[in-house]
Each structure stands twice: as C-alpha cells, then as structure tokens.
Coordinates of C-alpha atoms in Angstrom, one line a residue:
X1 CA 99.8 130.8 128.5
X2 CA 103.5 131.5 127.3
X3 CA 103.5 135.4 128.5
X4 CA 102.2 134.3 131.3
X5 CA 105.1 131.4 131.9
X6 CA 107.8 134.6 131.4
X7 CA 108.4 134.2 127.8
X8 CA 108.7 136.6 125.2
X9 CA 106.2 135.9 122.5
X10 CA 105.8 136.4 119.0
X11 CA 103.1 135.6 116.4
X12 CA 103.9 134.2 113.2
X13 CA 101.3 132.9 110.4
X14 CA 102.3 131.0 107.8
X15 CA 100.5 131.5 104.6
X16 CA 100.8 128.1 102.2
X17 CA 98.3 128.2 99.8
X18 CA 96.7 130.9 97.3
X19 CA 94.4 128.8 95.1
X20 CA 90.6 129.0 96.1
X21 CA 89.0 127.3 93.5
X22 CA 89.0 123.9 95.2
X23 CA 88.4 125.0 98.7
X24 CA 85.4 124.4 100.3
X25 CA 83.6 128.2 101.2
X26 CA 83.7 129.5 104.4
X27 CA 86.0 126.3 105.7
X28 CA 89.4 127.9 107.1
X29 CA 90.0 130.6 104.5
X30 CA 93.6 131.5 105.0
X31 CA 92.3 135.5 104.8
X32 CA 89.8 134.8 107.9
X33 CA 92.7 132.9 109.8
X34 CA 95.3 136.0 109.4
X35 CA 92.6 138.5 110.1
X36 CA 92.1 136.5 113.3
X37 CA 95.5 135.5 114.3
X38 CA 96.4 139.6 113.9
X39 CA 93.6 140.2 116.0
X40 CA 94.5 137.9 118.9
X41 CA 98.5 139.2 118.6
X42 CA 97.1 142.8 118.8
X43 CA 94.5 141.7 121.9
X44 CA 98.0 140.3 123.8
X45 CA 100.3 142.8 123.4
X46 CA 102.4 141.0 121.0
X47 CA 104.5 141.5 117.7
X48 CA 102.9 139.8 114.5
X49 CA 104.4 138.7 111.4
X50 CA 103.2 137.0 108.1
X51 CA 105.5 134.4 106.2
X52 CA 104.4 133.2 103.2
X53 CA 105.7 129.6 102.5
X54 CA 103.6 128.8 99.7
X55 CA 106.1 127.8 97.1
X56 CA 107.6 125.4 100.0
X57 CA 104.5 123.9 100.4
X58 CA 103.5 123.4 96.9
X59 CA 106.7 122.0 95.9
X60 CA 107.1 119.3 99.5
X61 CA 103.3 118.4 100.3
X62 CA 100.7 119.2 97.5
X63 CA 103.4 117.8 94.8
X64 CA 104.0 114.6 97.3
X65 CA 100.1 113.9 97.3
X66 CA 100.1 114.4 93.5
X67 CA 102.9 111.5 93.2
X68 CA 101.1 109.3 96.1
X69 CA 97.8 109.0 94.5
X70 CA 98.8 108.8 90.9
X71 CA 100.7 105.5 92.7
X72 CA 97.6 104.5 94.0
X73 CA 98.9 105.1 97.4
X74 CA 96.9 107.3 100.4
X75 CA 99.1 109.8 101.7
X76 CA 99.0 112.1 105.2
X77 CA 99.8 115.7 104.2
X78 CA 99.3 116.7 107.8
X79 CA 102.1 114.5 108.6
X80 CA 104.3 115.5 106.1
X81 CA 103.3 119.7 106.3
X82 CA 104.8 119.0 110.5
X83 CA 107.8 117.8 109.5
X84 CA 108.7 119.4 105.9
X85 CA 107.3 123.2 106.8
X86 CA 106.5 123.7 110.5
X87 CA 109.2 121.8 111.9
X88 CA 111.5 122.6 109.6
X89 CA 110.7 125.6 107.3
X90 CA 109.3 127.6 109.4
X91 CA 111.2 126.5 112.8
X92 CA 114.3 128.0 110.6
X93 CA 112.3 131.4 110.2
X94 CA 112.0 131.6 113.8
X95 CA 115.7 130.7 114.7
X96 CA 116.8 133.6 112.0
X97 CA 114.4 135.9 114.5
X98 CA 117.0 134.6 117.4
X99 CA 114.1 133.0 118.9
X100 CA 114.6 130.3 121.2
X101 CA 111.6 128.1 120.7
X102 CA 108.5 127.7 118.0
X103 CA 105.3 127.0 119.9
X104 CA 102.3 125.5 118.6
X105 CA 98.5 124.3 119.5
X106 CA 99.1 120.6 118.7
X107 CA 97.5 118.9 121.9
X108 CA 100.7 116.6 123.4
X109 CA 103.3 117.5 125.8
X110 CA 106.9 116.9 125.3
X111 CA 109.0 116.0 128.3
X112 CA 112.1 115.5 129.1
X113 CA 114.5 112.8 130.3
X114 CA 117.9 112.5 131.6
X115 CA 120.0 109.9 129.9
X116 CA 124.0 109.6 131.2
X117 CA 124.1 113.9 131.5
X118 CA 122.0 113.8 127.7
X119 CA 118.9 115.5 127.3
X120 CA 116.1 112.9 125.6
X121 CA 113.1 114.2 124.2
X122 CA 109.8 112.4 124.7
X123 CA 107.1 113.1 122.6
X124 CA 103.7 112.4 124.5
X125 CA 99.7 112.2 124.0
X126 CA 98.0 115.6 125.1
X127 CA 96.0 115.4 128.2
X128 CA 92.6 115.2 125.9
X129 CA 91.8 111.8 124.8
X130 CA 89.5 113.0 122.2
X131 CA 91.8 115.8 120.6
X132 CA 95.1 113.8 121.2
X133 CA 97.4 114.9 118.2
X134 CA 100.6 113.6 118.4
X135 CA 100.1 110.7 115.6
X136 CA 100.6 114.1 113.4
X137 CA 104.2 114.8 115.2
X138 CA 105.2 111.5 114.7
X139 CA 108.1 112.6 111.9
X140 CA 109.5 115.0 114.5
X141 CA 113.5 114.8 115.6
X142 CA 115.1 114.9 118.6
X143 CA 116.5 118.0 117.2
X144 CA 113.1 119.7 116.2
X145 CA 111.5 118.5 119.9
X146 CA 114.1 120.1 121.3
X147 CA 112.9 123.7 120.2
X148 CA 109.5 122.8 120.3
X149 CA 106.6 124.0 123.1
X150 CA 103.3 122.7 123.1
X151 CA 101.3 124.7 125.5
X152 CA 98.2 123.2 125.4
X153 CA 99.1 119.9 126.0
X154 CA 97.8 119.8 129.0
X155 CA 94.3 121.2 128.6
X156 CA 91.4 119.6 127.6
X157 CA 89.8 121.6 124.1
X158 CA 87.0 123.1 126.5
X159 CA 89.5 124.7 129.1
X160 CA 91.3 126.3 126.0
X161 CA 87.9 127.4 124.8
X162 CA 87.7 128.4 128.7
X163 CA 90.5 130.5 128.5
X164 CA 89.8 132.1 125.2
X165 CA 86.5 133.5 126.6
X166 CA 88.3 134.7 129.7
X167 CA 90.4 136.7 127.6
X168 CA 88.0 137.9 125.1
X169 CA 90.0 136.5 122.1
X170 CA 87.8 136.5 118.7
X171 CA 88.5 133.0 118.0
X172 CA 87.3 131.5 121.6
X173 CA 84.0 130.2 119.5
X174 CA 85.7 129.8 116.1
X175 CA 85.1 126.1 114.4
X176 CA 87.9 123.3 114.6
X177 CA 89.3 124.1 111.5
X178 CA 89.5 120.2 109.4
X179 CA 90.8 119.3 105.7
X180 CA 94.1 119.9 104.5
X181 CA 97.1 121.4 106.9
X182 CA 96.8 125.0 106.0
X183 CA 94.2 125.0 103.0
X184 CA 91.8 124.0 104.5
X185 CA 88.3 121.3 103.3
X186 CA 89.1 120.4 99.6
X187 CA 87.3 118.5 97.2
X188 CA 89.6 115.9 96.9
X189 CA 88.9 115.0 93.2
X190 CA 88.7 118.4 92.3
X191 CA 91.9 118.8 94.0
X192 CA 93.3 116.0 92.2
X193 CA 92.1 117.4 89.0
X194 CA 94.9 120.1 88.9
X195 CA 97.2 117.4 87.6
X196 CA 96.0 113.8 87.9
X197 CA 93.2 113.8 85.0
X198 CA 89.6 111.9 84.8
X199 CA 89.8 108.5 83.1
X200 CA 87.4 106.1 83.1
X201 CA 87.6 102.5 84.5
X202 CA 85.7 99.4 86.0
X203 CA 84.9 98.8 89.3
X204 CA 85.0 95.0 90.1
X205 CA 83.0 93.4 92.9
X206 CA 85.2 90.3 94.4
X207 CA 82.7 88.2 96.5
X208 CA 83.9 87.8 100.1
X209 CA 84.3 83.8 99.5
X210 CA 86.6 84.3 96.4
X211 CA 90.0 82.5 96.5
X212 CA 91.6 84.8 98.3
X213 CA 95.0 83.3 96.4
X214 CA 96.4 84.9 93.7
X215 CA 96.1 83.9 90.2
X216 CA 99.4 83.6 89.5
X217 CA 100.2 81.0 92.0
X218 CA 100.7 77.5 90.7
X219 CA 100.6 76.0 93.9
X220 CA 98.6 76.9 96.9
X221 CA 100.9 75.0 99.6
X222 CA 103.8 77.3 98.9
X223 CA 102.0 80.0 100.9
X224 CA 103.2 79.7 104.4
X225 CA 102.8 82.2 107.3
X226 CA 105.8 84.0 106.4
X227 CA 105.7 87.6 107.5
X228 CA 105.6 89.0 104.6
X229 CA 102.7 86.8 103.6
X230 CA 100.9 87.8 107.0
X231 CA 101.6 91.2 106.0
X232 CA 100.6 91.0 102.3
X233 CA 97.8 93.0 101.1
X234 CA 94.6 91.0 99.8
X235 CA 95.2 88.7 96.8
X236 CA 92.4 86.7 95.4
X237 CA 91.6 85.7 91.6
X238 CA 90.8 88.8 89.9
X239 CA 89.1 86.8 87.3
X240 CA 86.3 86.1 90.0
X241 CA 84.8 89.2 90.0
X242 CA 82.3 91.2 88.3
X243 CA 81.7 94.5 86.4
X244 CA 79.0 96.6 88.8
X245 CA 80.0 99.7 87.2
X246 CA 82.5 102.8 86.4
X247 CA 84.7 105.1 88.4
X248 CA 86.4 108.2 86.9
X249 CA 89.9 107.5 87.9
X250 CA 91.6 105.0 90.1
X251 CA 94.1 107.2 91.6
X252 CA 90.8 108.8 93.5
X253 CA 89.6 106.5 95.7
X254 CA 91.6 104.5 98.5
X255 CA 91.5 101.2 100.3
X256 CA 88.4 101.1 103.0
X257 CA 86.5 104.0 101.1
X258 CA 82.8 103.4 100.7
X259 CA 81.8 107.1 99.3
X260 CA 82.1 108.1 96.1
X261 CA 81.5 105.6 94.2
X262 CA 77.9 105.6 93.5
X263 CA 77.0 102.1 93.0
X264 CA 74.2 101.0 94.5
X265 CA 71.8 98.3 94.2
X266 CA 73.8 95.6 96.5
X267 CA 72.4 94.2 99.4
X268 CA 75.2 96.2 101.7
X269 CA 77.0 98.7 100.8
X270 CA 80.8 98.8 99.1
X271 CA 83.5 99.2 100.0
X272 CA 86.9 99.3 97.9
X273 CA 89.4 96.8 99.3
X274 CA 92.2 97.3 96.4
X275 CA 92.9 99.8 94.2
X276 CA 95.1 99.2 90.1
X277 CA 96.0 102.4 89.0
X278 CA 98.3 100.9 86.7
X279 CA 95.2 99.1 85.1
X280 CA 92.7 101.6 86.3
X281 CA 90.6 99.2 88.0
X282 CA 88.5 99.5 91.5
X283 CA 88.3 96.1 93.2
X284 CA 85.1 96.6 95.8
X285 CA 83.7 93.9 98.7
X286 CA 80.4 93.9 100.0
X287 CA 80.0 95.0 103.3
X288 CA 82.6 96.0 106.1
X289 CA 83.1 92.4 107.5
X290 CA 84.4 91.6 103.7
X291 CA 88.0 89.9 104.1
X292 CA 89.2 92.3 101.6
X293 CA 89.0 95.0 104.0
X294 CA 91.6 93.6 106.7
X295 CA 95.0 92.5 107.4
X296 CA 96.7 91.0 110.3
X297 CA 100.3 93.1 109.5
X298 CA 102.1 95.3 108.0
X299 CA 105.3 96.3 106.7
X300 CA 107.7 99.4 106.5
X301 CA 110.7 99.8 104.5
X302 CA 114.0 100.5 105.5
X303 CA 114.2 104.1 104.4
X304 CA 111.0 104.8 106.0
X305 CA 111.3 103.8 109.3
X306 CA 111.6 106.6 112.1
X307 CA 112.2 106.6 115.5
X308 CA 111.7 109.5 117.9
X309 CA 113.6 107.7 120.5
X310 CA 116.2 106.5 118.7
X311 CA 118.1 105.3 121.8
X312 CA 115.2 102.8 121.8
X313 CA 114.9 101.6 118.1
X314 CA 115.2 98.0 117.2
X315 CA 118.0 96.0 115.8
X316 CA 118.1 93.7 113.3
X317 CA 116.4 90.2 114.8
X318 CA 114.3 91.9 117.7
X319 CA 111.1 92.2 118.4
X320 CA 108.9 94.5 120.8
X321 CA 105.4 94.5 122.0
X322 CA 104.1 98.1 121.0
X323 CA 100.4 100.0 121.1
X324 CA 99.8 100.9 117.5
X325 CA 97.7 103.0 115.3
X326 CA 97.5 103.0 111.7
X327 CA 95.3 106.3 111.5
X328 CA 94.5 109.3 113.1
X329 CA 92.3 108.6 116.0
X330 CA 92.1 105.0 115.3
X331 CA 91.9 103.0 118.8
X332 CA 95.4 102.0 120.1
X333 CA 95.8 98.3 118.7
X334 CA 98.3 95.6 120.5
X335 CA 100.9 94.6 118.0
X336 CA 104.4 93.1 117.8
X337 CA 107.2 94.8 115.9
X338 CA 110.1 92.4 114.4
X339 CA 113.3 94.3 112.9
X340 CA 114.1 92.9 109.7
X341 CA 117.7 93.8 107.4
X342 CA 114.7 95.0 104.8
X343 CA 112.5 97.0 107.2
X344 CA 110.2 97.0 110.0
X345 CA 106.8 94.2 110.3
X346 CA 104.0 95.1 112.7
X347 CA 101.7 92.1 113.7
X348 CA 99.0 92.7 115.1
X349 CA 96.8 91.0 118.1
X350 CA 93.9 91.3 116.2
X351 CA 93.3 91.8 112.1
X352 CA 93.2 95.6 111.3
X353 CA 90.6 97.2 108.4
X354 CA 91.4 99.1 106.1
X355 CA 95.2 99.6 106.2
X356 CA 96.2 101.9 103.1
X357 CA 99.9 101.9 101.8
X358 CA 101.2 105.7 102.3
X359 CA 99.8 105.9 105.7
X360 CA 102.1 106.3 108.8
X361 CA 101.9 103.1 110.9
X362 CA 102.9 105.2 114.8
X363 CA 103.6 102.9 118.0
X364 CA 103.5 104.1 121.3
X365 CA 105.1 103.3 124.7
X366 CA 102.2 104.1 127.1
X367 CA 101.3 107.4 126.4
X368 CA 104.6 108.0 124.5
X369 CA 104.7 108.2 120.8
X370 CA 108.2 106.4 120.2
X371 CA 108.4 106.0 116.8
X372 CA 106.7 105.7 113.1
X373 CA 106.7 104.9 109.7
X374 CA 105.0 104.6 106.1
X375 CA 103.0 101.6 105.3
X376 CA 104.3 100.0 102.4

C-alpha cells in the first residue's frame, strides 16, 4: 500500500526475544516471522534488515512485568513494548536510516488537525470494529504520531487478507499471531518462573453477602461516597472467609481470573476478586455477579496520567464526560473523569468487572483515543 502511495519502503524486523523454553510451539516463533517478513520484502522489491532489540526489551518490558506481578499488579506489555521499543527504540533506528516515517500494521488511522498554523495529531480507531487496536497506542506522543503511518487503518482484516492474496504474499493465510508483543503465546506461570518463584498459599472464598467494610474500620458511618471510596477496590472482613484450597503463588493470578486455580466443587465457578502478595493469599467469589468482581471507579495517579491531546487535558477541578475502556476490546463504557491535584478519577455510568491495578484505563472522544493512564 505504501509503494504504491509513492513512498520509498523499507523492511525492518525487530528481533526481542531468544528464550524458547516458555513459548508455546508453533505460536509466532520469531524464526518463522523473519523467514516470512524476508520473504514478503524480497516478493516487493524492497530492502530488508534485521535489528535485534532484545537486551532493550528484556531490560523495559519482561523486567517491568517481573516487578508488576511480584506487586500483585496486572500489567500490559503490549502497551508498554509500543511505547518503550517500537515507538521509541526502534522509531530511532529508522530515523538513523534518514527515514522519514516508521509504519506499522496496528489497525487505526491517525489524522491530522490544524490548530492556530500547529499540526495536532489525532490518534483514531481503525475502520474494523472487531480488530480496532489503538487502546495498544494509547502511550503514543505527539512527537512519535507525528512519524508514525498506519496503513491499514482503514481496511477491514479481510480486505488485507484480500490484498495479500492478490499479491501472492506467504503470509496472506498466516494465523493472527496472539500472546506477548514479539514472543509470542507464553505460559504465564512458567514465564513467571524465571524470577518470581512457586510458594504456596490459601485461597479464601469471601461469600458475596460478607461485610463488604473493612476490618479495620471502627465506625461504619465514616464511609461516605467520597471518590476515592467510590473508587476503592473491594474491602470486606477478611476474617469472613474460608479456606477452599491452595495456589502456588499469589503474584500468578489477577483480579477477574477464573482459570487456574483448580478448585472445584462450588456451586458456580470462582473467580478471584483480590489478590495479597504480600501475605500470599487469593481472595475468590462465587460466581461472576459476586460484588467482589466490580467497581464503579477508578483512579490514576499523577505521574501516570497521559494525554495524546494534550491541548485537551484536564485541569485541576474539571470534569469531562469520556467513552472508556479499561481492557483491550472491552465495550466502550460512559464514564466521567474529574481532575484532582493527586491524579485523575473515572466514574463510571454503570459498575465495571473486573478492573485490575496495572492496566491502562484509555478514554476516547468519538472514535478518538484522547488520552490514558494506569489504574492504580
């Protein structure tokens, strides 16, 4: 699609990772990729180069996740490998090659808008509902938009498979490649393994009617609907709970998960709706209506909020109606955010499941993704 705008292309693969033993065979090999990303340069016509970026990765993504789960926290990688090597690594590689842009198959579009003779970036939803991957760009700067192309944004996954076929490129059938950004489907415990070790702890069932008031409150009244009560994870009497049995490590498992833990025995299934890795302790709920599993807000620190737009962003005291995800390919949720001196809260319409600290919270502006942050 770029030759055939005018420009002149080059293809670059990144190599990140080089340790097989907890990959998943046959699921995006980085071998199989190069093979078939040489292939597809040499089928075009264009140059081809291999970077290996493997130390960067290791040291700003995999060593991140280690930290974020050994806090009992569920990071994005995805999000992060964008930002830390694509976006900025590797869009650094390219500008030493004198080129002008770095161009990738995310599916959203970025457009452009005049502001008083300045040049805003906008940073949209690709054309295909269903493969719509801009919550993964959501760290991106006005700075990196503006040497980013996204030429599938446009097209719908079949009409790039379409177009593929036309051209009788090898990968025009090849899989959706899933798992971790560049290495591929990982066994996430195994993963883990490298440097978080096994220990064993209890997993506690809290009953959905349990005081859902901490412990260590002395008087229930003194809970108002502040905002950062609204936005407070699920607190209830610990001492409520049961034993129902034994999990290998705390810092495994995250809020909303149901596999994995194999526990059975209940009338439905559980689900984990807080997670103690201080204590090494699973707290579960039965069922996915349990009131463990949702919460009407959120909150984002200071340091950790990021806008896109930053012409846009809130003060300190305001508050704007936003569309708001909290995961990849969640629904778009109605929420408000209020601008706090300590950070950003995000109330939503309706109570949300399953919202995990580490995650990126990302609020759009119709189909434009405006801004994000990390849950706290």
């Amino acid at each position: 699609l770029l030759k055939e705008q005018g420009y002149e292309v080059i293809g670059m693969f990144m190599k990140n990772w080089h340790d097989d033993s907890v990959t998943i065979s046959d699921e995006c090999p980085w071998l199989e990729d190069s093979n078939d990303a040489m292939i597809v340069a040499q089928k075009l016509g264009i140059p081809f180069q291999a970077i290996d970026l493997s130390a960067e990765y290791k040291k700003r993504i995999v060593d991140y996740m280690f930290d974020e789960y050994q806090k009992g926290r569920t990071p994005n990688p995805d999000v992060l490998c964008n930002r830390e090597i694509k976006f900025d690594i590797f869009l650094k590689a390219a500008m030493r090659l004198n080129a002008d842009y770095i161009a990738t198959g995310h599916y959203c579009r970025r457009d452009e808008i005049d502001d008083n003779g300045e040049t805003l970036y906008q940073l949209k939803a690709g054309k295909d509902n269903n493969k719509d991957q801009s919550y993964f760009l959501c760290q991106l700067t006005q700075e990196q938009l503006s040497k980013a192309l996204f030429p599938i944004g446009e097209l719908t996954k079949p009409e790039v498979r379409e177009i593929a076929k036309v051209q009788d490129l090898i990968t025009a059938d090849k899989k959706d490649s899933q798992g971790l950004c560049f290495i591929g489907k990982v066994r996430l415990p195994e993963f883990l393994q490298q440097q978080l070790k096994p220990k064993k702890g209890d997993v506690i069932e809290v009953p959905a009617d349990s005081d859902i008031y901490n412990e260590d409150t002395e008087d229930v009244e003194v809970i108002t609907d502040s905002l950062d009560t609204i936005t407070a994870p699920f607190v209830y009497q610990k001492s409520s709970g049961k034993k129902v049995g034994e999990h290998n490590g705390a810092h495994y498992f995250t809020i909303g998960q149901r596999k994995g833990l194999n526990i059975g025995g209940t009338p439905e299934p559980l689900f984990i709706i807080d997670t103690d890795t201080k204590n090494n302790i699973i707290y579960t709920g039965q069922g996915e209506n349990h009131p463990g599993l949702y919460r009407k807000g959120l909150f984002i620190e200071e340091g950790d909020i990021h806008w896109v737009r930053p012409d846009i962003k809130l003060t300190v005291g305001e508050t704007r109606d936003y569309m708001v995800r909290i995961r990849y390919r969640q629904p778009l949720e109605k929420a408000q955010l209020i601008k706090e001196a300590n950070g950003l809260y995000i109330i939503f319409d309706q109570p949300q499941k399953a919202i995990a600290a580490g995650q990126f919270a990302v609020w759009y502006s119709e189909d434009e993704l405006v801004g994000s942050g990390v849950i706290a």
